[in-house]
Coordinates of C-alpha atoms and ligand atoms in Angstrom, one line a residue:
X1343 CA 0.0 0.0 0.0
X1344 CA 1.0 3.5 -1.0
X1345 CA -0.4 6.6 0.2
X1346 CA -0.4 8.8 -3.3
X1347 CA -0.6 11.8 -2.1
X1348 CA 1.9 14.2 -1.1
X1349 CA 0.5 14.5 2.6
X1350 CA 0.0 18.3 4.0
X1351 CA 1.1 18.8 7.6
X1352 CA -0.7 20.8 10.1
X1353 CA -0.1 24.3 11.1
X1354 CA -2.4 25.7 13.9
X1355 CA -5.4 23.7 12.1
X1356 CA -4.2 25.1 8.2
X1357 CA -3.9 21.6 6.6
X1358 CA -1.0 22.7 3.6
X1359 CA 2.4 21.1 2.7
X1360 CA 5.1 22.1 4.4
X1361 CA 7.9 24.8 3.6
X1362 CA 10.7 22.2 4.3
X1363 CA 12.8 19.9 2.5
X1364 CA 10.6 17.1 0.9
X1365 CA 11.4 13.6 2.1
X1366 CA 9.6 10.2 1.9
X1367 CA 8.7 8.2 4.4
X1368 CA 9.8 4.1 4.0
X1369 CA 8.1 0.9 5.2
X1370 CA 10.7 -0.7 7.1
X1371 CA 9.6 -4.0 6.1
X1372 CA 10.4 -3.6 2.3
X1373 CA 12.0 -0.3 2.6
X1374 CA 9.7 1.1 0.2
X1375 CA 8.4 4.7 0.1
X1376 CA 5.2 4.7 1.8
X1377 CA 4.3 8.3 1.2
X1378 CA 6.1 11.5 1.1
X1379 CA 5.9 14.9 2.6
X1380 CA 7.7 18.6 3.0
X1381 CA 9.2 18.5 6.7
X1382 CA 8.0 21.3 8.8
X1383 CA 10.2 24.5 8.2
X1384 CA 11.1 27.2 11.0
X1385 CA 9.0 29.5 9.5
X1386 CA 6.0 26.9 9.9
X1387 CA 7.3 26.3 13.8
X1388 CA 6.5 30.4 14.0
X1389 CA 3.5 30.4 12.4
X1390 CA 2.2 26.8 13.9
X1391 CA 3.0 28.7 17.7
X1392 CA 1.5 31.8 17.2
X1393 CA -1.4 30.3 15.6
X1394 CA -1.6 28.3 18.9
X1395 CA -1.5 31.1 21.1
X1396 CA -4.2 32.7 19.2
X1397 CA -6.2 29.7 19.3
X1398 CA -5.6 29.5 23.4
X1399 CA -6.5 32.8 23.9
X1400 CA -9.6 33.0 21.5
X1401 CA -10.8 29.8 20.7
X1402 CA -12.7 29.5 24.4
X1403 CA -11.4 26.4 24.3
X1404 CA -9.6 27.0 27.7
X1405 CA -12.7 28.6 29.0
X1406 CA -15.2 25.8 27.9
X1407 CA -16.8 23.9 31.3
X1408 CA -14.4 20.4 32.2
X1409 CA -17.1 18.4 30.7
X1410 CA -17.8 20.0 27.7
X1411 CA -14.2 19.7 26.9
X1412 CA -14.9 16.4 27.5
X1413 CA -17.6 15.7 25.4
X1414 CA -15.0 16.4 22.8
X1415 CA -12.7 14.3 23.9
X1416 CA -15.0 11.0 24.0
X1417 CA -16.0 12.0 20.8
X1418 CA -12.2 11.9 19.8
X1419 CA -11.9 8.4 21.3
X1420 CA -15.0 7.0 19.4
X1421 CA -13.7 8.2 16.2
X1422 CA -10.7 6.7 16.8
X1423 CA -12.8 2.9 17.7
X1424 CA -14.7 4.0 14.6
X1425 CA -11.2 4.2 12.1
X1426 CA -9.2 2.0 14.1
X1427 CA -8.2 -0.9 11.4
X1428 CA -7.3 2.3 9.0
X1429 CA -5.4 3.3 11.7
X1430 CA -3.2 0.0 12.9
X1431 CA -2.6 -0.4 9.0
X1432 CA -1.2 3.2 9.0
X1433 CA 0.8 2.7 12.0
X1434 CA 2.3 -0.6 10.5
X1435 CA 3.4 1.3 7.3
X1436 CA 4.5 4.1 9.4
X1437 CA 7.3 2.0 11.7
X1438 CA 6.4 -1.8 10.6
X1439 CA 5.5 -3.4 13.8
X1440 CA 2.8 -6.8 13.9
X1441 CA -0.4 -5.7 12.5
X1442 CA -1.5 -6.9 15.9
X1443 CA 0.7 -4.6 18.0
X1444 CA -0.7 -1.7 16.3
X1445 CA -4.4 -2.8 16.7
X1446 CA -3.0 -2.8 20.5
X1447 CA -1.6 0.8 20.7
X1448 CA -4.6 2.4 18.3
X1449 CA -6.9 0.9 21.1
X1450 CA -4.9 2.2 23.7
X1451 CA -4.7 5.7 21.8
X1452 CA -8.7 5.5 22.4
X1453 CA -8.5 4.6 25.6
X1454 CA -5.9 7.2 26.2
X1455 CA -8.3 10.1 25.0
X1456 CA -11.4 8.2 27.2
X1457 CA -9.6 8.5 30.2
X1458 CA -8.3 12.1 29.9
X1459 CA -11.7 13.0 29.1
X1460 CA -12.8 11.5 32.2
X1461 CA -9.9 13.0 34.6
X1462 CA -11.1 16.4 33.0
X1463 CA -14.4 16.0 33.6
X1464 CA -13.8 15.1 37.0
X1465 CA -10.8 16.8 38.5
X1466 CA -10.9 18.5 41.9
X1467 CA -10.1 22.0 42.7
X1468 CA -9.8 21.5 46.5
X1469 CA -10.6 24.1 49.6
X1470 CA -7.8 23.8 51.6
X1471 CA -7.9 23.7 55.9
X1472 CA -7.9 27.8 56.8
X1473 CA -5.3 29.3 59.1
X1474 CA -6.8 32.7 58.9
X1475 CA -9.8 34.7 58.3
X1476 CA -9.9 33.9 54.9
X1477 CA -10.8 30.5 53.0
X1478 CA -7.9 29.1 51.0
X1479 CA -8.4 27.0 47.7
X1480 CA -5.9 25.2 45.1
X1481 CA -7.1 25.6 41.5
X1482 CA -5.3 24.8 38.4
X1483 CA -4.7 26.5 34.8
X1484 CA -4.1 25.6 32.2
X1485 CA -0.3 26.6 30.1
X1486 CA -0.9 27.9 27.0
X1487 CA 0.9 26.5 23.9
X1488 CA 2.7 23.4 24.9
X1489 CA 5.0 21.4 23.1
X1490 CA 5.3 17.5 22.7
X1491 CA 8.4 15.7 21.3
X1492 CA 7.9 11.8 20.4
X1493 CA 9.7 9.0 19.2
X1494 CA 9.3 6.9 16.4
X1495 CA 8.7 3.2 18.4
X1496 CA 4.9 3.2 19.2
X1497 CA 4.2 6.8 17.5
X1498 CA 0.1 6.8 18.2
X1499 CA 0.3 5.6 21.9
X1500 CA 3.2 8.2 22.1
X1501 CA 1.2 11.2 20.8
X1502 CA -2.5 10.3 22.2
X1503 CA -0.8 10.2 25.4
X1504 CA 0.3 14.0 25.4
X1505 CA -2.0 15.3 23.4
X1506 CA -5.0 14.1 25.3
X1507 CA -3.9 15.5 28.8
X1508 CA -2.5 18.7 27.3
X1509 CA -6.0 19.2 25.5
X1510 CA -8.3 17.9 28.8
X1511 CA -5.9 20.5 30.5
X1512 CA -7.2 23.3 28.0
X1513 CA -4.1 23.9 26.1
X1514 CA -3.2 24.6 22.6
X1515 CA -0.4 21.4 21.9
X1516 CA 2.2 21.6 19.2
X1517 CA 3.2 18.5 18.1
X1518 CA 6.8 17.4 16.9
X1519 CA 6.2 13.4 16.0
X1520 CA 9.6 11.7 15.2
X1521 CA 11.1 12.8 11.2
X1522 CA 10.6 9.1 10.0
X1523 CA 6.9 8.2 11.2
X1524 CA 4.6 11.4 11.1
X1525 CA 1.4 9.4 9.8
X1526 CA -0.3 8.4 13.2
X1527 CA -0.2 12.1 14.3
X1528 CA -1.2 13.9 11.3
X1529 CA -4.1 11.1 11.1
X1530 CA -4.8 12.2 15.2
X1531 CA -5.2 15.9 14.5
X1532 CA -7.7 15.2 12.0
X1533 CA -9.5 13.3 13.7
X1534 CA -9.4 16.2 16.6
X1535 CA -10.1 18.2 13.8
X1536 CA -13.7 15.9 13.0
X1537 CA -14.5 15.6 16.8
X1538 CA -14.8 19.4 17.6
X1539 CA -11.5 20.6 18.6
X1540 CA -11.0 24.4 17.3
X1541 CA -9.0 25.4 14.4
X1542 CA -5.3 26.3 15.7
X1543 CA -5.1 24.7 18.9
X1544 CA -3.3 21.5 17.2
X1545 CA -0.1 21.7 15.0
X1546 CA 1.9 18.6 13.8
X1547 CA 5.0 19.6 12.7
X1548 CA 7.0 16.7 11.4
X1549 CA 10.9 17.4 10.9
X1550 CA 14.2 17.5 12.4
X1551 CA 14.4 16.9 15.8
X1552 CA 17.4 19.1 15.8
X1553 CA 15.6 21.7 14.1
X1554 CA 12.0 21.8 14.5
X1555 CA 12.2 20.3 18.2
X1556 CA 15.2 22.8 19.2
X1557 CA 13.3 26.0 18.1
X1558 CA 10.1 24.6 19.8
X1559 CA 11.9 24.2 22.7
X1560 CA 13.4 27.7 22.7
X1561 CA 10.1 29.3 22.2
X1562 CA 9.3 32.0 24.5
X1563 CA 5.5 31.3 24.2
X1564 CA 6.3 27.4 24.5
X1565 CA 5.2 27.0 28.9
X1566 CA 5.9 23.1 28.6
X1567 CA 7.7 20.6 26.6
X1568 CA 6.3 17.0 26.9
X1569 CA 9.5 14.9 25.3
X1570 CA 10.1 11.0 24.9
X1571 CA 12.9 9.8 23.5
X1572 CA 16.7 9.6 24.2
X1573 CA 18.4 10.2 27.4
X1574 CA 21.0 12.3 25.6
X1575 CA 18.3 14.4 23.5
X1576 CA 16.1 14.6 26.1
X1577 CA 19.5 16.2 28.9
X1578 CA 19.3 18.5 26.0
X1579 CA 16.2 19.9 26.1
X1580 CA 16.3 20.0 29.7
X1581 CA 19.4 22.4 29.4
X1582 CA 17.1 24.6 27.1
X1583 CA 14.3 24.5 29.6
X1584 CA 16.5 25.4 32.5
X1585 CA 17.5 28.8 31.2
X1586 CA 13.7 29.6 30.1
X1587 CA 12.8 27.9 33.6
X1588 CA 10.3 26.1 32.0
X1589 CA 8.8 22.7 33.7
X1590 CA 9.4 19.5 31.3
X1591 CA 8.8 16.2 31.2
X1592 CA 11.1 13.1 29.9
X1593 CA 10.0 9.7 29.3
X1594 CA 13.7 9.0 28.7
X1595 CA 15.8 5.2 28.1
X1596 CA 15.5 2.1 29.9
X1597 CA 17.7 -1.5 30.6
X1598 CA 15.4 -2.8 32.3
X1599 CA 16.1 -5.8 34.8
X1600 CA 14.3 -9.0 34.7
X1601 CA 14.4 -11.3 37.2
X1602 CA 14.1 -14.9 37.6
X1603 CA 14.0 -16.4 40.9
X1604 CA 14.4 -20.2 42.1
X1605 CA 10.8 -20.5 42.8
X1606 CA 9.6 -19.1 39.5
X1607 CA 6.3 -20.5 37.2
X1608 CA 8.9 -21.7 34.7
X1609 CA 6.3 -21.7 31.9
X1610 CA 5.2 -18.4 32.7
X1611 CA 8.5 -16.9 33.4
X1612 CA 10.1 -18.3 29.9
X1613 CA 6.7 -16.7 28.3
X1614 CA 7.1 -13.5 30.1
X1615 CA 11.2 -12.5 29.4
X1616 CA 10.6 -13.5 25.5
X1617 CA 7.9 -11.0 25.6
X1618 CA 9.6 -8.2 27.5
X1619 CA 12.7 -8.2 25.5
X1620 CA 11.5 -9.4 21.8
X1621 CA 8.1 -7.7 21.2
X1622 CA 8.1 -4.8 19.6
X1623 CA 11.4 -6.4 18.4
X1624 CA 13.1 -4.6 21.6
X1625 CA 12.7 -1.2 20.3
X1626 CA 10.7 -0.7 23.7
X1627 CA 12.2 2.1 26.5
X1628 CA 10.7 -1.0 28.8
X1629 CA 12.6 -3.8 27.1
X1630 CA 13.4 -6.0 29.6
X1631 CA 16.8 -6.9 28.3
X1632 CA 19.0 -7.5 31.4
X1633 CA 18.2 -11.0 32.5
X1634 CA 19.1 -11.7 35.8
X1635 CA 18.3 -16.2 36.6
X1636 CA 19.1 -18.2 39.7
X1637 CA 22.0 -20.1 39.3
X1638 CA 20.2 -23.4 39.8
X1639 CA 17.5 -22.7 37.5
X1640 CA 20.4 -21.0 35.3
X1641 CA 21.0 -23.8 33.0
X1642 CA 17.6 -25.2 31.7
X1643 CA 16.2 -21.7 32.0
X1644 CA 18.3 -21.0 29.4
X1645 CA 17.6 -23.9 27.1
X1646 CA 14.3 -23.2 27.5
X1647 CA 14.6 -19.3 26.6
X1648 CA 17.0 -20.0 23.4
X1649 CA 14.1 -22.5 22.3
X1650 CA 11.9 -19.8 22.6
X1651 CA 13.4 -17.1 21.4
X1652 CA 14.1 -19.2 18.1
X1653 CA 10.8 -20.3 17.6
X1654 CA 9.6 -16.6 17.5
X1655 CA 7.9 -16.0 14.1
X1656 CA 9.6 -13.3 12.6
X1657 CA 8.3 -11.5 9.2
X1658 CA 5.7 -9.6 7.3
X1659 CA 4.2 -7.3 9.5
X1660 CA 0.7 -6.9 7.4
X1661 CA 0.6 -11.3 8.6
X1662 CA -1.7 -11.8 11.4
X1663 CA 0.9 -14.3 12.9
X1664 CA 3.9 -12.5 12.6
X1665 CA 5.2 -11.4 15.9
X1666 CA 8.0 -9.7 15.6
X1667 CA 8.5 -7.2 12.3
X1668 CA 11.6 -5.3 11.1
X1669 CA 13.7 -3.0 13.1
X1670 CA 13.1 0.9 11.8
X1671 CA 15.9 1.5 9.5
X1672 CA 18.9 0.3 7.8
X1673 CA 21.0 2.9 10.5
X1674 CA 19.1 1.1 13.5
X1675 CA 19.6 -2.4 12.1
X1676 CA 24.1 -1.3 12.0
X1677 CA 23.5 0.3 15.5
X1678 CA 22.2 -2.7 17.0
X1679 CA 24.7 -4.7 15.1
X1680 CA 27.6 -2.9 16.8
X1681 CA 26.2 -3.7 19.6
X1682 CA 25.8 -7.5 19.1
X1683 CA 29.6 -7.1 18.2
X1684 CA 30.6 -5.1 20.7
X1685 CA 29.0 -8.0 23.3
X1686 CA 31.3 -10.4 21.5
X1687 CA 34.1 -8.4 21.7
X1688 CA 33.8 -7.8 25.6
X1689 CA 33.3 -11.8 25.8
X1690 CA 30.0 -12.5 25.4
X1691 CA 29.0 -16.1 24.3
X1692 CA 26.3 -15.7 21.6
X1693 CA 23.5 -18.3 22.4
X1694 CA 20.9 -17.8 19.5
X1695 CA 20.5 -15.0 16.9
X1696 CA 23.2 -12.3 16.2
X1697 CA 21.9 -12.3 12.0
X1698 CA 19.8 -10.9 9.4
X1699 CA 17.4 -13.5 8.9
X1700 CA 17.6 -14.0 4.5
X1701 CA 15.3 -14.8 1.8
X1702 CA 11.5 -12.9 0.6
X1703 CA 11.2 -10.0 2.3
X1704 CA 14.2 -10.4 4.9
X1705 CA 15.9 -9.2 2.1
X1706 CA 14.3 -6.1 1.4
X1707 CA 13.8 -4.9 5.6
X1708 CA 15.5 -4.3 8.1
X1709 CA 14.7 -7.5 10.0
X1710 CA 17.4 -8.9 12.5
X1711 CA 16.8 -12.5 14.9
X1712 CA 16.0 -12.5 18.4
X1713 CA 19.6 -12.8 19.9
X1714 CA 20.6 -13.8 23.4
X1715 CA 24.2 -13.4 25.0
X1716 CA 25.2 -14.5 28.0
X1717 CA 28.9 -14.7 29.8
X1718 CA 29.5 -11.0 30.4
X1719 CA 29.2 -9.4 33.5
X1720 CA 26.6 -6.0 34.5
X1721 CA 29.7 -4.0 34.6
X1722 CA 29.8 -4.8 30.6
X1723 CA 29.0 -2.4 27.7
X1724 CA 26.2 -4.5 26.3
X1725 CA 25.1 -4.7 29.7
X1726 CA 24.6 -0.7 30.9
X1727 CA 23.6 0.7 27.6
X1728 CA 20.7 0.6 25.6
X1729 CA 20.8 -1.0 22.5
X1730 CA 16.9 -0.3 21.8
X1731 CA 16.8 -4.0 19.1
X1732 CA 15.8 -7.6 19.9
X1733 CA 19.2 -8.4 22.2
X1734 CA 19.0 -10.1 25.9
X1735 CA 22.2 -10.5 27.6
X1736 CA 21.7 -12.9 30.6
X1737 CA 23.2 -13.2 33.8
X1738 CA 23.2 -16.2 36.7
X1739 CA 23.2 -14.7 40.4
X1740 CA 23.8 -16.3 43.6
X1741 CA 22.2 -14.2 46.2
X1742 CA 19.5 -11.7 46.7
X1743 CA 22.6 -8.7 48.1
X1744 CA 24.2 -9.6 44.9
X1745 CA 21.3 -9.5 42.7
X1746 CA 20.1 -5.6 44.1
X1747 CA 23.3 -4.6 43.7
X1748 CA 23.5 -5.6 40.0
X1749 CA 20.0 -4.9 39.2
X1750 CA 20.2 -1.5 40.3
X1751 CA 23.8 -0.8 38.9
X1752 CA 22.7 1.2 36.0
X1753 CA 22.1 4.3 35.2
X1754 CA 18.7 3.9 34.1
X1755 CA 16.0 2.9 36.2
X1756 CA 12.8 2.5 34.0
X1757 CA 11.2 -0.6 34.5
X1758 CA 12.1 -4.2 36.2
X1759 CA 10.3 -7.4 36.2
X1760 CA 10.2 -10.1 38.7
X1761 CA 9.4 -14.0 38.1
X1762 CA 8.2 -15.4 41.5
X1763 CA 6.0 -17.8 43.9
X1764 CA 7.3 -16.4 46.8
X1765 CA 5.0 -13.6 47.9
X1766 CA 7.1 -12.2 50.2
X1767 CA 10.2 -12.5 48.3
X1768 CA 8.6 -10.6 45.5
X1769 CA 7.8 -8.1 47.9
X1770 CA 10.8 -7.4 49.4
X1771 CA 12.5 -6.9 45.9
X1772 CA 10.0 -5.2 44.5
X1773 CA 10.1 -2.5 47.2
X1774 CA 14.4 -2.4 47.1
X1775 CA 14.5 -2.1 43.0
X1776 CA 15.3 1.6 41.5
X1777 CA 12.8 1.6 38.4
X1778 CA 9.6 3.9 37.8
X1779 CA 7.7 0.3 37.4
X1780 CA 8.1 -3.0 38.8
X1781 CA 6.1 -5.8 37.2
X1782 CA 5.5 -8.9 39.4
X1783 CA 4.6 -12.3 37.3
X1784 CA 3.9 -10.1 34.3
X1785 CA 5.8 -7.5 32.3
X1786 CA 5.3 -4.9 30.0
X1787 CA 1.5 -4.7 31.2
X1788 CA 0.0 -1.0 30.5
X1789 CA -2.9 0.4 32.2
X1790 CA -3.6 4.4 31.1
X1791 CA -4.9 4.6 34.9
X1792 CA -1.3 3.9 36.4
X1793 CA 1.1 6.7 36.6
X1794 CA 4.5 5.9 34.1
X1795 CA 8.0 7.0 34.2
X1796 CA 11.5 6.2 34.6
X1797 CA 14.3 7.8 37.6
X1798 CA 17.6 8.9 37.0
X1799 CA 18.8 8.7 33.3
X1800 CA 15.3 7.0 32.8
X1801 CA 13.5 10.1 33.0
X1802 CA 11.5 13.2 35.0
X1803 CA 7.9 13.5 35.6
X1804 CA 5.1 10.8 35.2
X1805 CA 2.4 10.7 32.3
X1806 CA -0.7 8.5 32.8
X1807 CA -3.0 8.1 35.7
X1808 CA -5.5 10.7 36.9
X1809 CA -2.9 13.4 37.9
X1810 CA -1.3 13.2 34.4
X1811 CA -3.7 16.2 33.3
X1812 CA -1.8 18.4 36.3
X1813 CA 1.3 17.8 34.1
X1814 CA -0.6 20.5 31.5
X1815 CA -1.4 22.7 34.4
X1816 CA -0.2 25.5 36.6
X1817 CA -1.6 25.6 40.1
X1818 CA -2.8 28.4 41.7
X1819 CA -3.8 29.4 45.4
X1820 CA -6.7 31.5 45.8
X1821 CA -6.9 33.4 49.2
X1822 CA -10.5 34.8 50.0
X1823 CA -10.6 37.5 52.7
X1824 CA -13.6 36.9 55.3
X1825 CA -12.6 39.7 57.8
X1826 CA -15.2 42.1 57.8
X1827 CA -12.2 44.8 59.1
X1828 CA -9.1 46.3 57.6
X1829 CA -5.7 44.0 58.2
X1830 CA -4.8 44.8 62.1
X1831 CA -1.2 45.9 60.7
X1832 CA -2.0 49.0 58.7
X1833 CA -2.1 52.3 59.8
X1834 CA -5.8 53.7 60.0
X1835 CA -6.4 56.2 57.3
X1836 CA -9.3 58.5 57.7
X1837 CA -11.1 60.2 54.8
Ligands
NAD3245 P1 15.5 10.6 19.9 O1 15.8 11.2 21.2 O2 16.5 10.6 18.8 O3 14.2 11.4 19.2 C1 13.0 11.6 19.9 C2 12.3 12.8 19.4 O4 13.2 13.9 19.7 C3 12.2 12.8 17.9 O5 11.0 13.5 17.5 C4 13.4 13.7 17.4 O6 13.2 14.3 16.2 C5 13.4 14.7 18.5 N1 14.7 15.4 18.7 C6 15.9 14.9 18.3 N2 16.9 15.9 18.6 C7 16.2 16.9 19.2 C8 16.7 18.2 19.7 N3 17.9 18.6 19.7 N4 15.7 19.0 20.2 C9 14.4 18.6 20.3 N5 14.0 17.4 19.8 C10 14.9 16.6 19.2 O7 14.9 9.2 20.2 P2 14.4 8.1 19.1 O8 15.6 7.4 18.5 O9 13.3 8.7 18.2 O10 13.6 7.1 20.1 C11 14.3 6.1 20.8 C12 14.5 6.5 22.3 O11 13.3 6.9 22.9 C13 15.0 5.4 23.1 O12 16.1 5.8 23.9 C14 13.9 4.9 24.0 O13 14.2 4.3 25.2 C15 13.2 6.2 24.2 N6 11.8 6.0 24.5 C16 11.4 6.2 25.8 C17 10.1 6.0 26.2 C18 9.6 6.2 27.6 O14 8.4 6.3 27.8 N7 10.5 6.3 28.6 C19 9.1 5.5 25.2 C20 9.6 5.3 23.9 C21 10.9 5.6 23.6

């Protein structure tokens, strides 16, 4: 499939091409052109912004009631139910994951703009206890124009999940999806634009990240930049942000520890690491791809895993049955490969995978096998940095000291995953692991409702969950004065 047209972008609601260089857009799973577009230009960043602010100042938008911004919002998510096929077949062409993964993140796109529309609609402004003879109350605003940044891995999950808060919040949102898969968000905005949204409080702005995100960044009338992506990019923007002193958020990197211990549901356990680490073919900030196993379960764990992990079908991404698709690029595919060498190199044994699978379509995407190492240490390369492609390294442990202190040797801390019977066990290491999310005898489980986000290197701020609106918001304290004479202090001024 080939989308003819050369696609317009949108700048503050003007559907028009943009005044960039042109580019097409490739399926990674034939590397064909799938479309093509002009990339966003700074003179469309200007216009896309002020249109924006015009748009949050005039629209009413801001000033609508909670649940009439609402009403729009459901209205959003039902259009999305209503397109969703047309959707997951643009998001496959747009990054070439599993037909069925991108069923899974248009649904949670919908459910994404469901739930903001329900923390909008229901969202407390509290009266706080009084300490004086006035009654004290903590409202929220919203921004103004605010700015979100996404990657190319799960593009329409990414996007719904900052535009739907920053909109609930009453904001205008400028929106800079990753260079390489715009589709999913320009298909979003107009399907904002068919729900009700006004005109100009929605830009998408696809482009360099270097170009079009930097100047949104450094925009005086940008209150808020909502960025995932890299650790490094996203220490960048933050820099930015410091000197304007405005608040961000980073949903940065991850390498993720799973864990395996004695007492372990095998058959569960070997079900739930080939998931973390090979769906979405790794490109996942929550990969779990640092393997931690008990040393007597080490052994057959293994086995069991490599079986797996071979087994995996890998292929056409538009196949019902295919469950892991292409990486995103040629570039990617090298990066990861330098990786897989790089493993070697520091003494890694490689136990299955470590190729470009050949023949049909392997040869024509930028597919790459499941791979598992195993023989380094934490301490190793492979081991502390993210390699973002279908690569497990795995590690034996002795003891439960040992195994902390390993698992939480990194400078990421997005996610972990523990494989246990033991209740309390689980427990304890759930409570002692550094990560924004610990999954128990699951992993890689997403529920809108539950706050997300990494520490350290892993990121700032959480999306998600009721409270993620307040990220769009500035709170205020309102003091109302109930004495019925002047303030004691001041002198008393006769007429
Ligand atoms: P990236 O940092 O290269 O790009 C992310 C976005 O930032 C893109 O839109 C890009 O164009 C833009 N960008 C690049 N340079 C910029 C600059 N100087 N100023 C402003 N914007 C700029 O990341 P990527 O390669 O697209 O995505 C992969 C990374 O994203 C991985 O590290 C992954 O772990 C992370 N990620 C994190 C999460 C999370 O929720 N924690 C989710 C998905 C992906």
């Amino acid at each position: 499939m080939r989308l003819d047209q050369l696609q317009p972008i949108c700048v503050a609601g003007e559907w028009r091409l943009g005044t960039g260089a042109r580019y097409a857009t490739l399926y990674p799973a034939t590397g064909e052109a799938v479309t093509e577009l002009h990339a966003a230009s700074a003179d469309d960043v200007e216009a896309a912004i002020a249109g924006a602010h015009q748009a949050f100042l005039h629209s009413g938008w801001a000033q609508r009631k909670p649940h009439e911004r609402a009403a729009v919002l459901y209205r959003v998510a039902q259009l999305i139910r209503e397109q969703s096929e047309e959707l997951a077949q643009l998001q496959r062409l747009d990054n070439g994951k599993p037909i069925k993964e991108t069923r899974a993140l248009v649904a949670s796109a919908a459910g994404t703009f469901q739930f903001f529309a329900a923390a909008c609609e229901t969202l407390e402004e509290v009266i706080t206890p009084s300490r004086g003879d006035f009654v004290t109350m903590s409202v929220y605003e919203p921004m103004g124009v605010v700015a979100a940044i996404t990657p190319w891995n799960s593009p329409i999950a990414s996007e719904a999940q900052k535009m739907a808060p920053a909109l609930a919040a009453g904001n205008a949102v400028v929106v800079k999806p990753a260079e390489i898969t715009p589709l999913a968000a320009l298909a979003l905005a107009r399907i904002c634009d068919e729900a009700g949204v006004p005109k100009g409080l929605i830009s998408i702005l696809p482009g360099k990240g270097s170009v079009i995100g930097d100047l949104l960044t450094r925009h005086p009338l940008v209150k808020r930049v909502s960025f995932t992506g890299g650790t490094s990019t996203g220490k960048h923007i933050a820099r930015i942000a410091a000197d304007k002193m405005m608040p961000v958020s980073m949903e940065l990197g991850g390498k993720s520890p799973t864990i395996v211990l004695d007492d372990a549901d095998l058959d569960h356990a070997v079900a739930g690491v080939l998931y973390g680490i090979f769906s979405s073919s790794g490109e996942s900030c929550i990969a779990g791809s640092r393997l931690f196993v008990a040393r007597p379960l080490y052994e057959q764990f293994m086995q069991r895993l490599v079986t797996g992990a071979r087994a995996i079908r890998i292929g056409d991404p538009a196949d019902e049955h295919t469950l892991m698709g292409p990486l995103i690029s040629a570039a990617h595919r090298q990066s990861v490969e330098r990786y897989v060498d790089l493993g070697l190199s520091e003494g890694g044994q490689l136990l299955t995978g470590g190729e470009r699978p050949s023949g049909g379509i392997f040869d024509q995407g930028y597919f790459y096998t499941p791979t598992i190492i195993a023989g380094l240490g934490n301490s190793a390369r492979l081991c502390q940095e993210e390699v973002f492609g279908p690569v497990l390294v795995a590690m034996p442990f002795d003891d439960e000291a040992e195994l902390l202190a390993q698992a939480n040797d990194s400078t990421y801390a997005l996610a972990a995953g523990i494989w246990s019977r033991d209740f309390q066990r689980a427990w304890r290491l759930g409570r002692a692991l550094q990560a924004g999310t610990v999954w128990i005898n699951t992993y890689k489980q997403f529920s809108i409702s539950t706050p997300f986000g990494g520490w350290r290197d892993s990121g700032l701020g959480r999306e998600k969950g009721r409270l993620g609106i307040l990220q769009y918001m500035e709170q205020k304290s309102l003091y109302w004065g109930l004495n019925q004479q002047p303030i004691a202090w001041a002198p008393a001024v006769q007429e």
